[in-house]
CSV table of C-alpha atoms in Angstrom, one decimal:
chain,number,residue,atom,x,y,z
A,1391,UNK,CA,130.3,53.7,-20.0
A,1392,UNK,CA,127.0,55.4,-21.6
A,1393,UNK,CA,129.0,55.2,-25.1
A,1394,UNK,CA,129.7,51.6,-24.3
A,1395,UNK,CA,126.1,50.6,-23.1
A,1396,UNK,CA,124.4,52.0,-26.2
A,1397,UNK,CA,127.1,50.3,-28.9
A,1398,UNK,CA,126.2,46.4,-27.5
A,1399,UNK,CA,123.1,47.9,-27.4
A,1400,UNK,CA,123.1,48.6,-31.1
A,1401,UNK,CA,125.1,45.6,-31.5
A,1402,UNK,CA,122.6,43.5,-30.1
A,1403,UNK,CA,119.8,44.7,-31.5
A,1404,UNK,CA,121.5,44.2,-34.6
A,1405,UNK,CA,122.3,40.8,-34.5
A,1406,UNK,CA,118.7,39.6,-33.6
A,1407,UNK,CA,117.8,39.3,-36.8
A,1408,UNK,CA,119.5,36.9,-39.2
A,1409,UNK,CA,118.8,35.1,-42.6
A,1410,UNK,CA,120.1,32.7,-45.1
A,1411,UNK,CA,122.8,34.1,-47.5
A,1412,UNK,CA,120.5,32.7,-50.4
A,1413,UNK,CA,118.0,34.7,-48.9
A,1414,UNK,CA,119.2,38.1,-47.7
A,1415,UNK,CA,118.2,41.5,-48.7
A,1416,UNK,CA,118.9,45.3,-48.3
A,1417,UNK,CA,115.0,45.9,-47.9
A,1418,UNK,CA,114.8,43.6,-44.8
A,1419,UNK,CA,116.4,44.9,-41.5
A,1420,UNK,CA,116.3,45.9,-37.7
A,1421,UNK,CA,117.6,49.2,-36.7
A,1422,UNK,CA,117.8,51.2,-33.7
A,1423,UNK,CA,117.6,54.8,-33.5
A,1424,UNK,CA,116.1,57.9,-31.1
A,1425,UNK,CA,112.0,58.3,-31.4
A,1426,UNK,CA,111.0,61.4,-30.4
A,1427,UNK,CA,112.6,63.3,-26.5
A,1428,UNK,CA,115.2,60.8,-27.4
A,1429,UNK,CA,113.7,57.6,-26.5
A,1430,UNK,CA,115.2,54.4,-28.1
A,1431,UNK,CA,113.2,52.5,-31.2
A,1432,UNK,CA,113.8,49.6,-33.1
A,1433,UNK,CA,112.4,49.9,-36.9
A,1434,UNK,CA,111.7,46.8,-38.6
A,1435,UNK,CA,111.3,46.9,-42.7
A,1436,UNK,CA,109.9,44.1,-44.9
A,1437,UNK,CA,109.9,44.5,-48.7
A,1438,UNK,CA,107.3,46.8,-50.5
A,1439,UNK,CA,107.4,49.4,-47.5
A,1440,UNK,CA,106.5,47.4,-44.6
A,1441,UNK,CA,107.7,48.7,-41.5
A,1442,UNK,CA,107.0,48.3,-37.2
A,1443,UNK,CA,108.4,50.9,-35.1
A,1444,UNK,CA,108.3,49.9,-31.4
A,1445,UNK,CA,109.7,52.1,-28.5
A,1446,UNK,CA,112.3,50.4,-25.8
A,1447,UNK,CA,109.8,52.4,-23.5
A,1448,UNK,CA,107.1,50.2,-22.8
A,1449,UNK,CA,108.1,48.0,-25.5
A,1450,UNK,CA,105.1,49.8,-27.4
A,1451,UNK,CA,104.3,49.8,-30.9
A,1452,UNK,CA,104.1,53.0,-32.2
A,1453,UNK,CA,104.0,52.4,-36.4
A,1454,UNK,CA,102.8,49.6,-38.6
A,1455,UNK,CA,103.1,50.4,-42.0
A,1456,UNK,CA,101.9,48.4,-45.3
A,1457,UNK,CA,103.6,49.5,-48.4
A,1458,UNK,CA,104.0,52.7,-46.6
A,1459,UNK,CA,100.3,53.4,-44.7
A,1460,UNK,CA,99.9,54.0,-41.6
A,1461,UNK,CA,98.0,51.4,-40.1
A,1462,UNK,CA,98.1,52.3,-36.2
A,1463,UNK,CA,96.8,55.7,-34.7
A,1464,UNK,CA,98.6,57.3,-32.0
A,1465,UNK,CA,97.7,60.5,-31.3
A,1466,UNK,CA,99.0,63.7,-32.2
A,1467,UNK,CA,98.8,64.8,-28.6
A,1468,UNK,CA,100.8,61.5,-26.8
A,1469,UNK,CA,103.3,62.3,-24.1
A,1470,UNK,CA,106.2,60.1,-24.9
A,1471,UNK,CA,107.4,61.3,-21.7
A,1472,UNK,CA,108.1,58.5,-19.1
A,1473,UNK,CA,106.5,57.7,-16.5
A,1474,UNK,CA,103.7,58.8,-18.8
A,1475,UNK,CA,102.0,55.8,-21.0
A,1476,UNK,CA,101.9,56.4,-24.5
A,1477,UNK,CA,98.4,57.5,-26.0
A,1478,UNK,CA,97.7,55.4,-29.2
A,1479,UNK,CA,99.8,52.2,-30.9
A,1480,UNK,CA,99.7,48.8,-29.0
A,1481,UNK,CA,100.4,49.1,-25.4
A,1482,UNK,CA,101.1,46.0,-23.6
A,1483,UNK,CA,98.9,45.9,-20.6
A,1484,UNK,CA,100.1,43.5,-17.4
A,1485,UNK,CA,99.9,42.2,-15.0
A,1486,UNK,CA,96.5,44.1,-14.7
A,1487,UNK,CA,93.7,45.3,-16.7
A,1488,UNK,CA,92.2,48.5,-15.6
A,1489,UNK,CA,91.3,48.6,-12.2
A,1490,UNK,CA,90.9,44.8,-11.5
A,1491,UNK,CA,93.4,44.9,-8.6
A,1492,UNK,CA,95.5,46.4,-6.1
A,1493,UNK,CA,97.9,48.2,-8.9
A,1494,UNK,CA,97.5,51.4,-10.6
A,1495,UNK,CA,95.6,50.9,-13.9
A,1496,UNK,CA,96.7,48.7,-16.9
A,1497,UNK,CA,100.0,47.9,-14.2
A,1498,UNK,CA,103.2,48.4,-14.9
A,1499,UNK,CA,104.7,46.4,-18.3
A,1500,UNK,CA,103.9,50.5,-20.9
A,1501,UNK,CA,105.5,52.3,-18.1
A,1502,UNK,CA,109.0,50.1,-17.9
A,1503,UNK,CA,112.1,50.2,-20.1
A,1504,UNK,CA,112.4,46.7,-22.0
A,1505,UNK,CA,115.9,45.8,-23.0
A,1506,UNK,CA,116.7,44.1,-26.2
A,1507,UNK,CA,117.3,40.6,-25.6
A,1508,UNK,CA,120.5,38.8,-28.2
A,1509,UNK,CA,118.0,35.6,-29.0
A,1510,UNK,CA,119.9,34.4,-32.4
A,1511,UNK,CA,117.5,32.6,-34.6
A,1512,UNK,CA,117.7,31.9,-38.5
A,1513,UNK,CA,114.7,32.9,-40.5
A,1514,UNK,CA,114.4,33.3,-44.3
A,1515,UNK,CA,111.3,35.8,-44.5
A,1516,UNK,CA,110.5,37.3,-41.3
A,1517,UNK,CA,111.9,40.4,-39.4
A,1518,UNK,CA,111.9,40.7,-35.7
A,1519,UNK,CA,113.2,41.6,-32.5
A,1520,UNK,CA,113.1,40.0,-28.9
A,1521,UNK,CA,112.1,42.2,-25.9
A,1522,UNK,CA,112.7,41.2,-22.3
A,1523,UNK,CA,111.5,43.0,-19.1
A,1524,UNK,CA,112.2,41.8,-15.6
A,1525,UNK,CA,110.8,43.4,-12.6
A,1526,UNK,CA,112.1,46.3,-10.9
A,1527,UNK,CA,112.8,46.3,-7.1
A,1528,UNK,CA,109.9,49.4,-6.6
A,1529,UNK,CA,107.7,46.4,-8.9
A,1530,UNK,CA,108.7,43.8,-6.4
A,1531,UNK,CA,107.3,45.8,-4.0
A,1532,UNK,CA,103.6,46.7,-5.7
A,1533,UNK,CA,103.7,43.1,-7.0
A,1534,UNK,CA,106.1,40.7,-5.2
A,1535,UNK,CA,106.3,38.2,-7.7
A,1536,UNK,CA,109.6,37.6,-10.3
A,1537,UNK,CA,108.9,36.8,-13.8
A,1538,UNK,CA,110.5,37.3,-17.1
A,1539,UNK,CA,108.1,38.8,-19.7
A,1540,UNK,CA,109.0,38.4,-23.5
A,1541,UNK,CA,108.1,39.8,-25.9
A,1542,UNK,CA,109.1,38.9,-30.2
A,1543,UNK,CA,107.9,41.5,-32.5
A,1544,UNK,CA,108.0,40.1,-36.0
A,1545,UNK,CA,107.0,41.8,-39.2
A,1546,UNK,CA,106.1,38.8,-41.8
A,1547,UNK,CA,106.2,38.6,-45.5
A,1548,UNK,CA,103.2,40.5,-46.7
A,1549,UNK,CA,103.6,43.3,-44.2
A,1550,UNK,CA,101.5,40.6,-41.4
A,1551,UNK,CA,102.2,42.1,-38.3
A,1552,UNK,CA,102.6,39.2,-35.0
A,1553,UNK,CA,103.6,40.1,-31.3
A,1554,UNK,CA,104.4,36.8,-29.3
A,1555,UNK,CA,104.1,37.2,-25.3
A,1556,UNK,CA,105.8,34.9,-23.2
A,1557,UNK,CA,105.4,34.9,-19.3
A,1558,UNK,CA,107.4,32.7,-16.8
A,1559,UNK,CA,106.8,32.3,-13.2
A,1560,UNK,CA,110.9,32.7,-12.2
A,1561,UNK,CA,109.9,33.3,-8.2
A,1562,UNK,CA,112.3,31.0,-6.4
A,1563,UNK,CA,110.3,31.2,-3.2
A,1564,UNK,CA,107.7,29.0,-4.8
A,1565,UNK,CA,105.0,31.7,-5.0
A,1566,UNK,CA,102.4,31.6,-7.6
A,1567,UNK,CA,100.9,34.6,-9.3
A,1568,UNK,CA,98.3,35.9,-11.1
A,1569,UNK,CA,97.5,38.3,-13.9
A,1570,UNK,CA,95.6,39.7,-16.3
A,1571,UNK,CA,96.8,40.7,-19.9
A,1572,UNK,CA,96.1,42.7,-23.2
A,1573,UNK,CA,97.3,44.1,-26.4
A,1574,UNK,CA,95.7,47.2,-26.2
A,1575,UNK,CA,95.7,48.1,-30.3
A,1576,UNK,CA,94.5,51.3,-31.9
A,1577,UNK,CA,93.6,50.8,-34.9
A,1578,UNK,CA,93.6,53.7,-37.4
A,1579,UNK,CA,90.1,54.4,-39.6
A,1580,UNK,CA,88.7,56.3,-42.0
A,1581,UNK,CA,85.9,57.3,-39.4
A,1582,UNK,CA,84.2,55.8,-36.6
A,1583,UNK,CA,80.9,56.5,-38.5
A,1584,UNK,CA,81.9,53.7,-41.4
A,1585,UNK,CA,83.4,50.7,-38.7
A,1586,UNK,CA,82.2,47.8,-38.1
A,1587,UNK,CA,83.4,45.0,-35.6
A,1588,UNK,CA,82.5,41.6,-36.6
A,1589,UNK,CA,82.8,38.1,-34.7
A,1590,UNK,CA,81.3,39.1,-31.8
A,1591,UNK,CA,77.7,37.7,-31.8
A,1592,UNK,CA,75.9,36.4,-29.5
A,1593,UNK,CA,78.7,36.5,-26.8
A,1594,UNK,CA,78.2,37.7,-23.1
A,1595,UNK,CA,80.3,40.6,-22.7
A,1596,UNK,CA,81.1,43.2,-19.1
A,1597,UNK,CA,79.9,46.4,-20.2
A,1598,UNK,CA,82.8,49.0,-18.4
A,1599,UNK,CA,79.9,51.6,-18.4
A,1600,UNK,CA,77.9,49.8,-16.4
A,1601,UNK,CA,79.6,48.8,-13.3
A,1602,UNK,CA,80.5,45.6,-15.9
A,1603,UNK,CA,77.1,43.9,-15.0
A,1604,UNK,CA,77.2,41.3,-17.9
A,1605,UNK,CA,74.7,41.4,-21.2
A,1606,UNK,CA,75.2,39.3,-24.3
A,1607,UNK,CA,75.7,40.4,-27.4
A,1608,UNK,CA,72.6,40.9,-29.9
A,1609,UNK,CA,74.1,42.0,-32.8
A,1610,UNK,CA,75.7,40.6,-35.6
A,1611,UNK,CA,78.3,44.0,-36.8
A,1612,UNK,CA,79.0,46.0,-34.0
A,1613,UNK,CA,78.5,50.1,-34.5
A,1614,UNK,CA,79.9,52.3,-32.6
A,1615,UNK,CA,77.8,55.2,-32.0
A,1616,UNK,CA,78.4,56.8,-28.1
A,1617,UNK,CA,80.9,56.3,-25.4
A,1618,UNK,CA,81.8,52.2,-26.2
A,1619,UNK,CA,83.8,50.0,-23.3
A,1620,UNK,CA,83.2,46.5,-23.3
A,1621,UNK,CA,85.3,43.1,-22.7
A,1622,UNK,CA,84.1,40.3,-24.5
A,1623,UNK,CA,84.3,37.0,-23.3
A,1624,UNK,CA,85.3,33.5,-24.6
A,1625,UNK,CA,85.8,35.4,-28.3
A,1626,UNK,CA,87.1,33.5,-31.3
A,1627,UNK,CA,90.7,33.2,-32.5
A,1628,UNK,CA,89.7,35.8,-35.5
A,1629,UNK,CA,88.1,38.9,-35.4
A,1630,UNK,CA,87.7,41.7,-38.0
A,1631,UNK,CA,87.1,45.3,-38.5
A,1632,UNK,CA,85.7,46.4,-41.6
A,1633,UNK,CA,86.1,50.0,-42.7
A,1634,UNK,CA,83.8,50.9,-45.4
A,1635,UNK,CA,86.1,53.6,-47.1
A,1636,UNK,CA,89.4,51.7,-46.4
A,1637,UNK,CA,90.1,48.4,-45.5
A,1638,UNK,CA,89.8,45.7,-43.3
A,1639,UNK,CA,92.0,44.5,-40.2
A,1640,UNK,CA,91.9,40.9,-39.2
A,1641,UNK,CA,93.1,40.2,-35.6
A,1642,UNK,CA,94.0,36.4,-34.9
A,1643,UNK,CA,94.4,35.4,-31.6
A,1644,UNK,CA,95.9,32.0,-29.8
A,1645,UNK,CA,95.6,32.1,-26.3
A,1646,UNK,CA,93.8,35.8,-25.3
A,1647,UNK,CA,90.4,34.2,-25.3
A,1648,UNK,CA,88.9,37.6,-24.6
A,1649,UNK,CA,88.5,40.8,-26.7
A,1650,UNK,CA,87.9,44.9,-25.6
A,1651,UNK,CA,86.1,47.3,-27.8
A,1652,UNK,CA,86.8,50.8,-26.9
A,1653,UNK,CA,86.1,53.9,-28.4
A,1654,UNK,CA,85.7,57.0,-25.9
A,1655,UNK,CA,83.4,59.2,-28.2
A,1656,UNK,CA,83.0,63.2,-27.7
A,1657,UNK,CA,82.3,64.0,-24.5
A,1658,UNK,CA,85.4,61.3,-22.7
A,1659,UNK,CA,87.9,62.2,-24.8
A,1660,UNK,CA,87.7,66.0,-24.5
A,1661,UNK,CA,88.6,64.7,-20.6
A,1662,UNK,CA,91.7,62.7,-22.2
A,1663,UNK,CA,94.7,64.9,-22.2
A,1664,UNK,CA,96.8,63.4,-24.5
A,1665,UNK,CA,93.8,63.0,-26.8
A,1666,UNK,CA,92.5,65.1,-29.7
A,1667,UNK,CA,89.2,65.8,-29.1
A,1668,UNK,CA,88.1,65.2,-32.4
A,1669,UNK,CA,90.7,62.0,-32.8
A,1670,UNK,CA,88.4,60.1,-31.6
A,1671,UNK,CA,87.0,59.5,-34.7
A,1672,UNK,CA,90.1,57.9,-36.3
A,1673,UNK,CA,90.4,55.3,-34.0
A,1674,UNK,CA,88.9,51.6,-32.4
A,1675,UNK,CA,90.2,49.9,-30.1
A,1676,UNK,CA,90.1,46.0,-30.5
A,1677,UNK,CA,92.1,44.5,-27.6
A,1678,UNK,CA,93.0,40.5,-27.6
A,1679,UNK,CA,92.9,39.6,-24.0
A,1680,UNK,CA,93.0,37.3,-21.2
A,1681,UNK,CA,90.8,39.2,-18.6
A,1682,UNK,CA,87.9,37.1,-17.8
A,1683,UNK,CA,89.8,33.7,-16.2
A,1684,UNK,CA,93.2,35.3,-15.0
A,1685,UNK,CA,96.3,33.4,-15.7
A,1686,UNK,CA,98.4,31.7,-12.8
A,1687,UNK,CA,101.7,30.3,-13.4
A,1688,UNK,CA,103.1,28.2,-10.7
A,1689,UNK,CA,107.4,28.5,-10.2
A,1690,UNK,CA,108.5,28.0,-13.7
A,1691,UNK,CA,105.4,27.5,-15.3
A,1692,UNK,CA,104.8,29.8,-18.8
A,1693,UNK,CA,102.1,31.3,-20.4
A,1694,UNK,CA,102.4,32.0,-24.0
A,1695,UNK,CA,99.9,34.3,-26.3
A,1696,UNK,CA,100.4,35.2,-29.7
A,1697,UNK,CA,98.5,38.1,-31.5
A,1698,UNK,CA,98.7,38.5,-35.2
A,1699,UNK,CA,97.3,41.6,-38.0
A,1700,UNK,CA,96.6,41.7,-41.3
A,1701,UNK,CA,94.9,43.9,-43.4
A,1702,UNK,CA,92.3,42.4,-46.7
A,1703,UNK,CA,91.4,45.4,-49.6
């Protein structure tokens, strides 16, 4: 039966992916394999040495690759080790951010297996996969609510990276329910020392290291220089890091009108297990969220967000 579970599996996994015989080639495909203590992946590759790895396990994006750089940082020190989140790529945070509720932090949605959902769809230039979680009965009872959370990884032409979330209400008692959201992306950089976060002016913002009492923002390039945890409210859909001695990452959002910054600096992340303590100076975290105005969904209602990166040189 194990034998038999894994090969529709693979078969499925397989078969979301499918293109135009005019259009088809050997350097574009979707593969599942074991990551590391045997967890399941799915590798997408582009042309020119594009690739997204993404773990089963939390349906977390562990490698994006442009014409074969690492452009996520996980850490050499991450626990792929269920129930144990995994430190670095882009955890999917839901239904809660942080603490803002009853559940344990960030909720549930990084410490659940995802199943690979057979969603057939023609495309001519992009690679992806569909991942689907459902609640568990222990979910149902820490959050009593039934939904169907999916999730489409796609790798574009170019090497674009896009995850597109999709939340429906599926509770047949008629119950609402709310949630907060967030990609929680760790970007990979040259040095904390040469980033810069632009887009961010003159927005109010919840400063996490200060109870979030609420400042606005007064600079135009944000520099991180100590301990930096702040959510951003009402951002715009494109945001950017520049990193002076690499590159820069453009993150468009539609519908995750808020944004984290996050860097722990020194003295937090020598209190971060499954963190380096010098890593974290190859690393910001810029988060597309919905966290300020939670999202309800009434029975059957859907919530859609979409999150795409790029890189400019």
């Amino acid at each position: 039966m194990r034998f038999l579970h894994y090969t529709l599996l693979l078969f499925s996994a397989l078969a979301v992916y499918i293109v135009e015989p005019s259009t088809a080639d050997n350097n574009k495909s979707v593969e599942i394999t074991k990551g590391i203590n045997d967890l399941d992946k799915i590798i997408l590759h582009q042309t020119q040495g594009s690739s997204v790895e993404v773990y089963l396990y939390g349906a977390h994006v562990t490698s994006w690759k442009k014409k074969g750089e690492e452009l996520i940082f996980v850490s050499s020190k991450a626990i792929f080790s269920p129930p144990k989140p995994i430190r670095g790529g882009i955890p999917v945070i839901f239904p809660q951010f942080s603490n803002l509720g009853s559940l344990p932090s960030h909720g549930f949605a990084r410490n659940r297996f995802w199943t690979i959902e057979n969603n057939l769809s023609h495309v001519t230039n992009e690679v992806f996969v569909d991942l689907l979680l459902k609640p568990t009965e222990a979910d149902l009872k820490i959050w009593p609510h039934r939904f169907e959370f999916r999730l489409r990884v796609t790798l574009k032409p170019g090497g674009d990276l896009m995850l597109t979330s999709c939340i429906r209400n599926t509770d047949a008692a008629g119950k609402p329910f709310t949630f907060t959201f967030a990609h929680h992306t760790y970007f990979s950089v040259s040095n904390i020392s040469e980033v810069e976060v632009k887009g961010l002016e003159n927005l109010d913002y919840l400063d996490n290291l200060k109870n979030r009492t609420r400042f606005t923002e007064h600079e135009d390039d944000i520099t991180i220089e100590s301990e930096f945890d702040r959510i951003y409210l009402s951002t715009p859909s494109k945001l950017a890091i520049l990193d002076h001695k690499k590159r820069t990452f453009v993150v468009q959002k539609d519908g995750l009108p808020d944004a984290v910054v996050w860097n722990p600096w020194e003295t937090k992340a020598k209190t971060i297990v499954d963190l380096g303590a010098d890593e974290y100076k190859y690393m910001i975290c810029l988060e597309a969220a919905a966290i300020g105005k939670p999202v309800t969904l009434n029975p059957g209602e859907e919530w859609k967000g979409r999150l795409q990166l790029s890189t400019r040189y």
